[in-house]
Amino acid sequence: YFRREVGEVMSAFVRALVRGRPFETFAARLAWLIGLGTIPIVIGGLAFEPFILTSARSLQVIAGALIGLALLLLVAERMSARRRELEDVTARDAVLVGIAQALALIPGASRSGTTITAGLFLGFTREAAARFSFLLSIPSVTLSGLYELYAIRHQLAGAYSLPLFAATLVAGVSGYLAIGFLLRYLRTHTTYLFIVYRLALGVLLLVLVKLGLLH
């Protein structure tokens, strides 16, 4: 998924730079927009890393993020005009969806959930919101992976190398399958299934914490 789009975007970006017309086609502009939308999560990740790795990992925060995003997605689903396509993305859209992506640094606020919700609020169709969400994820996920690899570079040659490789492979395959499923699903369905799932999981976490079964 997105191999063709990514190839087109990258080749158009390079051709446009060589010709001295960096914004001459939509594919070339999309490369710039993806880069622009990546800036908020880079800044947020570097600025708030201590908070993200400590206080933000409490079960109450995770439950709150699950429920809060579900309610926002519900409002977006009900209010969105859903007329805009991927070709209608502007710099303003890229920044706003990029800020939504940065909010996904909070545990429980899924990256695809925050960005698709933002896309719906901006009037995009469900599929267009999902496509831009996943295209926007490529640089942020890549940069995050490289940063984490650098952080554990001294362990890569030791006993953790094989489990790390296996976990990376499983994550890559499951992510690939999830993208395909979500795009096919959103062509003909609403996001209500995901709203119910997030609400139920968030409420369940709060109940388990309240009962002292989770800490």
Coordinates of N, CA and C in Angstrom, one line a residue, residues 3-204:
R3 N 2.9 2.2 -2.1 CA 4.2 2.2 -2.9 C 4.1 3.1 -4.1
R4 N 3.0 3.0 -4.8 CA 2.9 3.8 -6.0 C 2.8 5.2 -5.7
E5 N 2.0 5.6 -4.7 CA 1.9 7.0 -4.3 C 3.2 7.6 -3.8
V6 N 3.9 6.8 -3.0 CA 5.2 7.3 -2.5 C 6.2 7.4 -3.6
G7 N 6.2 6.5 -4.5 CA 7.1 6.6 -5.6 C 6.8 7.8 -6.5
E8 N 5.6 8.1 -6.8 CA 5.2 9.2 -7.6 C 5.5 10.5 -6.9
V9 N 5.2 10.6 -5.6 CA 5.5 11.8 -4.8 C 7.0 12.1 -4.8
M10 N 7.8 11.1 -4.5 CA 9.3 11.3 -4.5 C 9.9 11.7 -5.8
S11 N 9.4 11.0 -6.9 CA 10.0 11.3 -8.2 C 9.5 12.6 -8.7
A12 N 8.3 13.0 -8.4 CA 7.8 14.3 -8.8 C 8.5 15.4 -8.0
F13 N 8.8 15.2 -6.7 CA 9.5 16.1 -5.9 C 10.9 16.4 -6.5
V14 N 11.6 15.3 -6.8 CA 13.0 15.4 -7.4 C 12.9 16.2 -8.7
R15 N 12.0 15.8 -9.6 CA 11.9 16.4 -10.9 C 11.6 17.9 -10.8
A16 N 10.7 18.2 -9.9 CA 10.3 19.6 -9.7 C 11.5 20.5 -9.2
L17 N 12.3 19.9 -8.3 CA 13.5 20.6 -7.8 C 14.5 20.8 -8.9
V18 N 14.7 19.8 -9.7 CA 15.7 19.9 -10.8 C 15.3 20.9 -11.8
R19 N 14.0 21.0 -12.0 CA 13.5 22.0 -13.0 C 13.4 23.4 -12.4
G20 N 13.6 23.5 -11.0 CA 13.5 24.8 -10.4 C 12.1 25.3 -10.2
R21 N 11.1 24.3 -10.3 CA 9.7 24.7 -10.0 C 9.2 23.7 -9.0
P22 N 9.5 23.9 -7.7 CA 9.2 22.9 -6.7 C 7.8 22.6 -6.4
F23 N 6.9 23.4 -6.9 CA 5.4 23.2 -6.6 C 4.6 23.0 -7.9
E24 N 5.3 22.5 -9.0 CA 4.6 22.5 -10.3 C 3.5 21.5 -10.4
T25 N 3.6 20.4 -9.7 CA 2.5 19.4 -9.7 C 2.0 19.1 -8.4
F26 N 0.8 18.4 -8.3 CA 0.2 18.1 -7.0 C 1.1 17.1 -6.3
A27 N 1.7 16.2 -7.0 CA 2.6 15.2 -6.3 C 3.8 15.9 -5.7
A28 N 4.3 16.8 -6.3 CA 5.5 17.6 -5.8 C 5.0 18.4 -4.6
R29 N 3.9 19.0 -4.7 CA 3.4 19.8 -3.6 C 3.1 18.9 -2.4
L30 N 2.6 17.7 -2.7 CA 2.2 16.8 -1.6 C 3.5 16.4 -0.8
A31 N 4.6 16.3 -1.4 CA 5.8 16.0 -0.7 C 6.1 17.1 0.3
W32 N 6.0 18.4 -0.2 CA 6.2 19.5 0.7 C 5.2 19.5 1.9
L33 N 4.0 19.2 1.5 CA 2.9 19.2 2.6 C 3.1 18.2 3.6
I34 N 3.6 17.0 3.2 CA 3.9 15.9 4.1 C 5.0 16.4 5.1
G35 N 6.1 17.0 4.5 CA 7.2 17.5 5.3 C 6.7 18.6 6.3
L36 N 5.8 19.5 5.8 CA 5.3 20.5 6.7 C 4.5 19.9 7.8
G37 N 3.7 18.9 7.5 CA 2.8 18.2 8.5 C 3.6 17.4 9.5
T38 N 4.9 17.1 9.2 CA 5.7 16.3 10.1 C 6.4 17.1 11.2
I39 N 6.5 18.4 10.9 CA 7.2 19.3 11.8 C 6.6 19.3 13.3
P40 N 5.3 19.4 13.4 CA 4.7 19.4 14.8 C 5.1 18.2 15.6
I41 N 5.1 17.0 15.1 CA 5.4 15.8 15.9 C 6.8 15.8 16.2
V42 N 7.7 16.3 15.4 CA 9.1 16.3 15.7 C 9.4 17.2 16.9
I43 N 8.8 18.4 16.8 CA 8.9 19.4 17.9 C 8.3 18.9 19.2
G44 N 7.1 18.3 19.1 CA 6.4 17.8 20.2 C 7.2 16.6 20.9
G45 N 7.7 15.7 20.0 CA 8.4 14.6 20.6 C 9.7 15.0 21.3
L46 N 10.4 15.9 20.8 CA 11.7 16.4 21.4 C 11.4 17.2 22.6
A47 N 10.3 18.1 22.6 CA 10.1 19.0 23.7 C 9.4 18.3 24.9
F48 N 8.6 17.3 24.6 CA 7.8 16.6 25.7 C 8.2 15.2 26.0
E49 N 9.3 14.8 25.5 CA 9.7 13.4 25.7 C 9.7 12.9 27.1
P50 N 10.3 13.7 28.1 CA 10.2 13.2 29.5 C 8.8 13.0 30.0
F51 N 7.9 13.9 29.7 CA 6.5 13.8 30.1 C 5.8 12.6 29.4
I52 N 6.1 12.4 28.1 CA 5.5 11.3 27.4 C 5.9 9.9 28.0
L53 N 7.2 9.8 28.4 CA 7.7 8.6 28.9 C 7.4 8.3 30.4
T54 N 6.9 9.3 31.1 CA 6.6 9.1 32.5 C 5.1 9.4 32.8
S55 N 4.8 10.6 33.1 CA 3.4 10.9 33.6 C 2.3 10.6 32.6
A56 N 2.6 10.7 31.3 CA 1.6 10.5 30.3 C 1.2 9.0 30.2
R57 N 2.0 8.1 30.8 CA 1.7 6.7 30.7 C 0.8 6.1 31.7
S58 N 0.2 7.0 32.6 CA -0.7 6.5 33.6 C -2.0 6.0 32.9
L59 N -2.6 5.0 33.5 CA -3.8 4.4 33.0 C -4.9 5.4 32.9
Q60 N -5.0 6.4 33.8 CA -6.0 7.4 33.7 C -5.9 8.2 32.5
V61 N -4.6 8.6 32.1 CA -4.4 9.4 30.9 C -4.7 8.6 29.7
I62 N -4.4 7.3 29.7 CA -4.7 6.5 28.5 C -6.2 6.3 28.3
A63 N -6.9 6.1 29.4 CA -8.3 6.0 29.4 C -9.0 7.3 28.9
G64 N -8.5 8.4 29.4 CA -9.0 9.7 29.0 C -8.8 10.0 27.6
A65 N -7.6 9.6 27.1 CA -7.3 9.8 25.7 C -8.2 8.9 24.8
L66 N -8.4 7.7 25.2 CA -9.3 6.8 24.4 C -10.7 7.4 24.3
I67 N -11.3 7.8 25.5 CA -12.6 8.3 25.5 C -12.7 9.7 24.8
G68 N -11.8 10.6 25.1 CA -11.8 11.9 24.5 C -11.7 11.8 23.0
L69 N -10.8 11.0 22.4 CA -10.7 10.9 21.0 C -12.0 10.3 20.4
A70 N -12.6 9.3 21.1 CA -13.8 8.7 20.6 C -14.9 9.8 20.5
L71 N -15.0 10.7 21.4 CA -16.1 11.7 21.4 C -15.8 12.7 20.3
L72 N -14.5 13.1 20.1 CA -14.1 14.0 19.0 C -14.4 13.4 17.7
L73 N -14.1 12.1 17.5 CA -14.4 11.4 16.3 C -15.9 11.3 16.0
L74 N -16.6 11.1 17.0 CA -18.1 11.1 16.9 C -18.6 12.4 16.4
V75 N -18.1 13.5 16.9 CA -18.5 14.8 16.5 C -18.1 15.1 15.0
A76 N -16.9 14.7 14.7 CA -16.4 14.8 13.3 C -17.2 14.0 12.3
E77 N -17.5 12.8 12.7 CA -18.3 11.9 11.9 C -19.7 12.5 11.6
R78 N -20.3 13.1 12.6 CA -21.6 13.7 12.4 C -21.6 15.0 11.7
M79 N -20.5 15.8 11.8 CA -20.5 17.2 11.3 C -19.8 17.3 10.0
S80 N -18.9 16.4 9.6 CA -18.0 16.6 8.5 C -18.8 16.6 7.2
A81 N -18.4 17.6 6.3 CA -19.1 17.7 5.0 C -18.6 16.5 4.1
R82 N -17.4 16.0 4.3 CA -16.9 14.9 3.5 C -17.0 15.0 2.0
R83 N -16.5 16.2 1.6 CA -16.5 16.5 0.1 C -15.1 16.6 -0.5
R84 N -14.2 16.9 0.4 CA -12.8 17.1 -0.1 C -12.0 15.8 -0.3
E85 N -11.2 15.9 -1.4 CA -10.3 14.7 -1.7 C -8.9 15.0 -1.4
L86 N -8.0 14.0 -1.6 CA -6.6 14.2 -1.2 C -6.0 15.4 -2.0
E87 N -6.4 15.6 -3.3 CA -5.9 16.6 -4.1 C -6.2 18.0 -3.6
D88 N -7.1 18.1 -2.6 CA -7.6 19.4 -2.1 C -6.8 19.8 -0.8
V89 N -5.8 19.0 -0.4 CA -5.0 19.3 0.8 C -4.2 20.6 0.6
T90 N -4.3 21.5 1.6 CA -3.5 22.8 1.6 C -2.5 22.8 2.7
A91 N -1.7 23.8 2.7 CA -0.6 24.0 3.7 C -1.3 24.1 5.1
R92 N -2.4 24.8 5.2 CA -3.2 24.9 6.4 C -3.6 23.5 6.9
D93 N -4.2 22.7 6.0 CA -4.6 21.4 6.3 C -3.4 20.6 6.9
A94 N -2.3 20.6 6.2 CA -1.1 19.9 6.6 C -0.7 20.2 8.0
V95 N -0.7 21.5 8.3 CA -0.3 21.9 9.7 C -1.3 21.4 10.7
L96 N -2.6 21.6 10.4 CA -3.6 21.2 11.4 C -3.6 19.7 11.6
V97 N -3.5 18.9 10.5 CA -3.4 17.4 10.7 C -2.1 17.0 11.4
G98 N -1.0 17.8 11.1 CA 0.3 17.5 11.7 C 0.2 17.8 13.2
I99 N -0.5 18.8 13.6 CA -0.7 19.1 15.1 C -1.5 17.9 15.7
A100 N -2.5 17.5 15.0 CA -3.3 16.3 15.5 C -2.4 15.1 15.6
Q101 N -1.5 14.9 14.7 CA -0.6 13.8 14.8 C 0.3 13.9 16.0
A102 N 0.7 15.1 16.3 CA 1.6 15.3 17.5 C 0.8 15.0 18.8
L103 N -0.5 15.2 18.8 CA -1.3 14.9 20.0 C -1.3 13.4 20.2
A104 N -1.0 12.6 19.2 CA -1.0 11.1 19.3 C 0.3 10.7 20.1
L105 N 1.1 11.6 20.5 CA 2.2 11.3 21.4 C 1.7 10.9 22.8
I106 N 0.5 11.4 23.1 CA -0.1 11.0 24.3 C -0.6 9.6 24.2
P107 N -0.2 8.7 25.1 CA -0.6 7.3 25.0 C -2.1 7.1 25.1
G108 N -2.6 6.3 24.2 CA -4.1 6.1 24.1 C -4.7 6.9 23.0
A109 N -4.0 8.0 22.6 CA -4.5 8.8 21.4 C -3.9 8.3 20.2
S110 N -4.5 7.4 19.5 CA -3.9 6.7 18.3 C -3.6 7.7 17.2
R111 N -2.4 7.5 16.6 CA -2.0 8.4 15.5 C -3.0 8.5 14.4
S112 N -3.4 7.3 13.9 CA -4.4 7.3 12.8 C -5.7 7.9 13.3
G113 N -6.1 7.7 14.5 CA -7.3 8.2 15.0 C -7.3 9.7 15.1
T114 N -6.2 10.3 15.6 CA -6.2 11.8 15.7 C -6.2 12.4 14.3
T115 N -5.4 11.9 13.4 CA -5.2 12.5 12.1 C -6.5 12.3 11.2
I116 N -7.1 11.2 11.3 CA -8.3 11.0 10.5 C -9.4 11.9 11.1
T117 N -9.5 12.0 12.4 CA -10.5 12.9 13.0 C -10.3 14.3 12.5
A118 N -9.0 14.8 12.5 CA -8.7 16.1 12.0 C -9.1 16.3 10.6
G119 N -8.8 15.2 9.8 CA -9.2 15.3 8.4 C -10.7 15.4 8.2
L120 N -11.5 14.7 9.0 CA -12.9 14.8 8.9 C -13.4 16.1 9.3
F121 N -12.9 16.7 10.3 CA -13.2 18.1 10.7 C -13.0 19.1 9.6
L122 N -11.9 18.8 8.8 CA -11.5 19.7 7.7 C -12.4 19.5 6.4
G123 N -13.3 18.5 6.5 CA -14.2 18.3 5.4 C -13.8 17.2 4.4
F124 N -12.7 16.5 4.7 CA -12.3 15.4 3.8 C -13.2 14.2 3.8
T125 N -13.2 13.4 2.7 CA -13.9 12.2 2.8 C -13.2 11.2 3.7
R126 N -13.8 10.2 4.2 CA -13.2 9.3 5.1 C -11.9 8.7 4.5
E127 N -12.0 8.2 3.2 CA -10.9 7.6 2.6 C -9.8 8.6 2.3
A128 N -10.1 9.8 1.9 CA -9.0 10.8 1.7 C -8.3 11.2 3.0
A129 N -9.1 11.3 4.1 CA -8.5 11.6 5.4 C -7.6 10.4 5.8
A130 N -8.0 9.2 5.6 CA -7.1 8.0 5.9 C -5.9 8.0 5.1
R131 N -6.0 8.3 3.8 CA -4.9 8.3 2.9 C -3.8 9.3 3.3
F132 N -4.3 10.5 3.6 CA -3.3 11.6 4.0 C -2.7 11.2 5.3
S133 N -3.5 10.6 6.2 CA -3.0 10.2 7.5 C -1.9 9.2 7.4
F134 N -2.0 8.2 6.5 CA -1.0 7.2 6.4 C 0.2 7.7 5.6
L135 N 0.0 8.6 4.6 CA 1.2 9.2 3.9 C 1.9 10.1 4.9
L136 N 1.2 10.8 5.8 CA 1.9 11.7 6.8 C 2.6 10.8 7.8
S137 N 2.2 9.6 8.0 CA 2.9 8.8 9.0 C 4.2 8.3 8.6
I138 N 4.5 8.2 7.3 CA 5.7 7.6 6.8 C 7.0 8.3 7.3
P139 N 7.1 9.6 7.2 CA 8.3 10.2 7.8 C 8.4 10.2 9.3
S140 N 7.2 10.4 10.0 CA 7.3 10.4 11.4 C 7.6 9.0 12.0
V141 N 7.0 8.0 11.4 CA 7.3 6.6 11.9 C 8.7 6.3 11.6
T142 N 9.2 6.7 10.4 CA 10.6 6.4 10.1 C 11.6 7.1 11.0
L143 N 11.4 8.4 11.2 CA 12.2 9.1 12.1 C 12.2 8.6 13.5
S144 N 11.0 8.2 14.0 CA 10.8 7.7 15.3 C 11.6 6.3 15.5
G145 N 11.5 5.5 14.4 CA 12.2 4.2 14.5 C 13.7 4.4 14.5
L146 N 14.2 5.3 13.7 CA 15.6 5.6 13.6 C 16.1 6.1 15.0
Y147 N 15.3 7.0 15.6 CA 15.7 7.6 16.9 C 15.8 6.5 17.9
E148 N 14.8 5.6 17.9 CA 14.8 4.5 18.9 C 15.9 3.5 18.7
L149 N 16.2 3.2 17.4 CA 17.4 2.4 17.1 C 18.7 3.0 17.6
Y150 N 18.8 4.3 17.4 CA 20.0 5.0 17.9 C 20.1 4.9 19.4
A151 N 19.0 5.0 20.1 CA 19.0 5.0 21.5 C 19.4 3.6 22.1
I152 N 19.1 2.5 21.3 CA 19.5 1.2 21.8 C 20.6 0.6 21.0
R153 N 21.4 1.4 20.3 CA 22.4 0.9 19.4 C 23.4 0.0 20.0
H154 N 23.6 0.1 21.3 CA 24.6 -0.7 22.0 C 24.1 -2.1 22.3
Q155 N 22.8 -2.3 22.2 CA 22.2 -3.6 22.5 C 21.9 -4.4 21.2
L156 N 22.1 -3.8 20.0 CA 21.7 -4.4 18.8 C 22.5 -5.6 18.5
A157 N 23.7 -5.7 18.9 CA 24.6 -6.8 18.6 C 24.5 -7.9 19.7
G158 N 23.7 -7.7 20.7 CA 23.6 -8.6 21.8 C 22.4 -9.5 21.7
A159 N 22.0 -10.0 22.9 CA 20.9 -11.0 23.0 C 19.6 -10.4 22.5
Y160 N 19.4 -9.0 22.5 CA 18.2 -8.5 22.1 C 18.0 -8.3 20.6
S161 N 19.0 -8.6 19.8 CA 18.9 -8.3 18.4 C 17.8 -9.2 17.7
L162 N 17.8 -10.5 18.0 CA 16.8 -11.3 17.4 C 15.3 -11.0 17.8
P163 N 15.1 -10.8 19.1 CA 13.7 -10.4 19.5 C 13.3 -9.1 18.9
L164 N 14.2 -8.2 18.8 CA 14.0 -6.8 18.2 C 13.6 -7.0 16.7
F165 N 14.4 -7.8 16.0 CA 14.1 -8.0 14.6 C 12.7 -8.6 14.4
A166 N 12.4 -9.6 15.2 CA 11.1 -10.3 15.1 C 10.0 -9.4 15.4
A167 N 10.1 -8.6 16.5 CA 9.1 -7.6 16.8 C 8.9 -6.6 15.7
T168 N 10.0 -6.1 15.1 CA 9.9 -5.2 14.0 C 9.2 -5.8 12.8
L169 N 9.5 -7.0 12.5 CA 8.9 -7.7 11.4 C 7.4 -7.9 11.6
V170 N 7.0 -8.3 12.8 CA 5.6 -8.5 13.1 C 4.8 -7.2 13.1
A171 N 5.4 -6.1 13.6 CA 4.8 -4.8 13.6 C 4.6 -4.3 12.2
G172 N 5.6 -4.5 11.3 CA 5.5 -4.1 9.9 C 4.4 -4.8 9.2
V173 N 4.4 -6.1 9.3 CA 3.3 -6.9 8.6 C 1.9 -6.6 9.1
S174 N 1.8 -6.5 10.4 CA 0.5 -6.1 11.0 C 0.0 -4.7 10.6
G175 N 1.0 -3.8 10.6 CA 0.7 -2.4 10.1 C 0.2 -2.4 8.7
Y176 N 0.9 -3.2 7.8 CA 0.6 -3.2 6.4 C -0.8 -3.8 6.2
L177 N -1.2 -4.8 6.9 CA -2.5 -5.4 6.8 C -3.6 -4.5 7.4
A178 N -3.2 -3.8 8.4 CA -4.2 -2.8 9.0 C -4.5 -1.7 8.1
I179 N -3.5 -1.2 7.4 CA -3.7 -0.1 6.5 C -4.7 -0.5 5.4
G180 N -4.4 -1.7 4.8 CA -5.3 -2.2 3.8 C -6.7 -2.4 4.2
F181 N -6.9 -2.9 5.4 CA -8.2 -3.1 5.9 C -8.9 -1.8 6.2
L182 N -8.3 -0.9 6.8 CA -8.9 0.4 7.1 C -9.3 1.2 5.9
L183 N -8.5 1.2 4.9 CA -8.8 1.9 3.6 C -10.0 1.3 3.0
R184 N -10.0 0.0 2.9 CA -11.2 -0.7 2.3 C -12.5 -0.5 3.1
Y185 N -12.3 -0.5 4.4 CA -13.5 -0.4 5.3 C -14.1 1.0 5.2
L186 N -13.2 2.0 5.2 CA -13.7 3.4 5.2 C -14.3 3.9 3.8
R187 N -14.1 3.1 2.8 CA -14.7 3.4 1.5 C -16.2 3.3 1.6
T188 N -16.7 2.4 2.4 CA -18.1 2.1 2.4 C -18.8 2.1 3.8
H189 N -18.0 2.4 4.9 CA -18.5 2.4 6.2 C -18.1 3.7 7.0
T190 N -18.8 3.9 8.0 CA -18.5 5.0 8.9 C -17.4 4.6 9.9
T191 N -17.1 5.6 10.8 CA -16.1 5.3 11.8 C -16.7 4.9 13.1
Y192 N -18.0 4.6 13.2 CA -18.7 4.3 14.4 C -18.2 3.1 15.1
L193 N -17.7 2.1 14.4 CA -17.1 0.9 15.0 C -15.9 1.2 15.8
F194 N -15.1 2.1 15.3 CA -13.9 2.5 16.1 C -14.3 3.4 17.3
I195 N -15.3 4.2 17.1 CA -15.8 5.0 18.2 C -16.3 4.2 19.4
V196 N -17.1 3.2 19.1 CA -17.6 2.3 20.1 C -16.5 1.5 20.8
Y197 N -15.5 1.1 20.0 CA -14.4 0.3 20.5 C -13.6 1.2 21.5
R198 N -13.3 2.4 21.1 CA -12.5 3.3 22.0 C -13.2 3.7 23.3
L199 N -14.5 3.9 23.1 CA -15.3 4.3 24.3 C -15.4 3.1 25.3
A200 N -15.6 1.9 24.7 CA -15.7 0.7 25.6 C -14.4 0.4 26.3
L201 N -13.3 0.5 25.6 CA -12.0 0.2 26.1 C -11.6 1.3 27.2
G202 N -11.9 2.5 26.9 CA -11.6 3.6 27.9 C -12.4 3.4 29.2
V203 N -13.7 3.2 29.0 CA -14.5 3.0 30.2 C -14.1 1.7 31.0
L204 N -13.7 0.6 30.3 CA -13.3 -0.6 30.9 C -12.0 -0.3 31.7

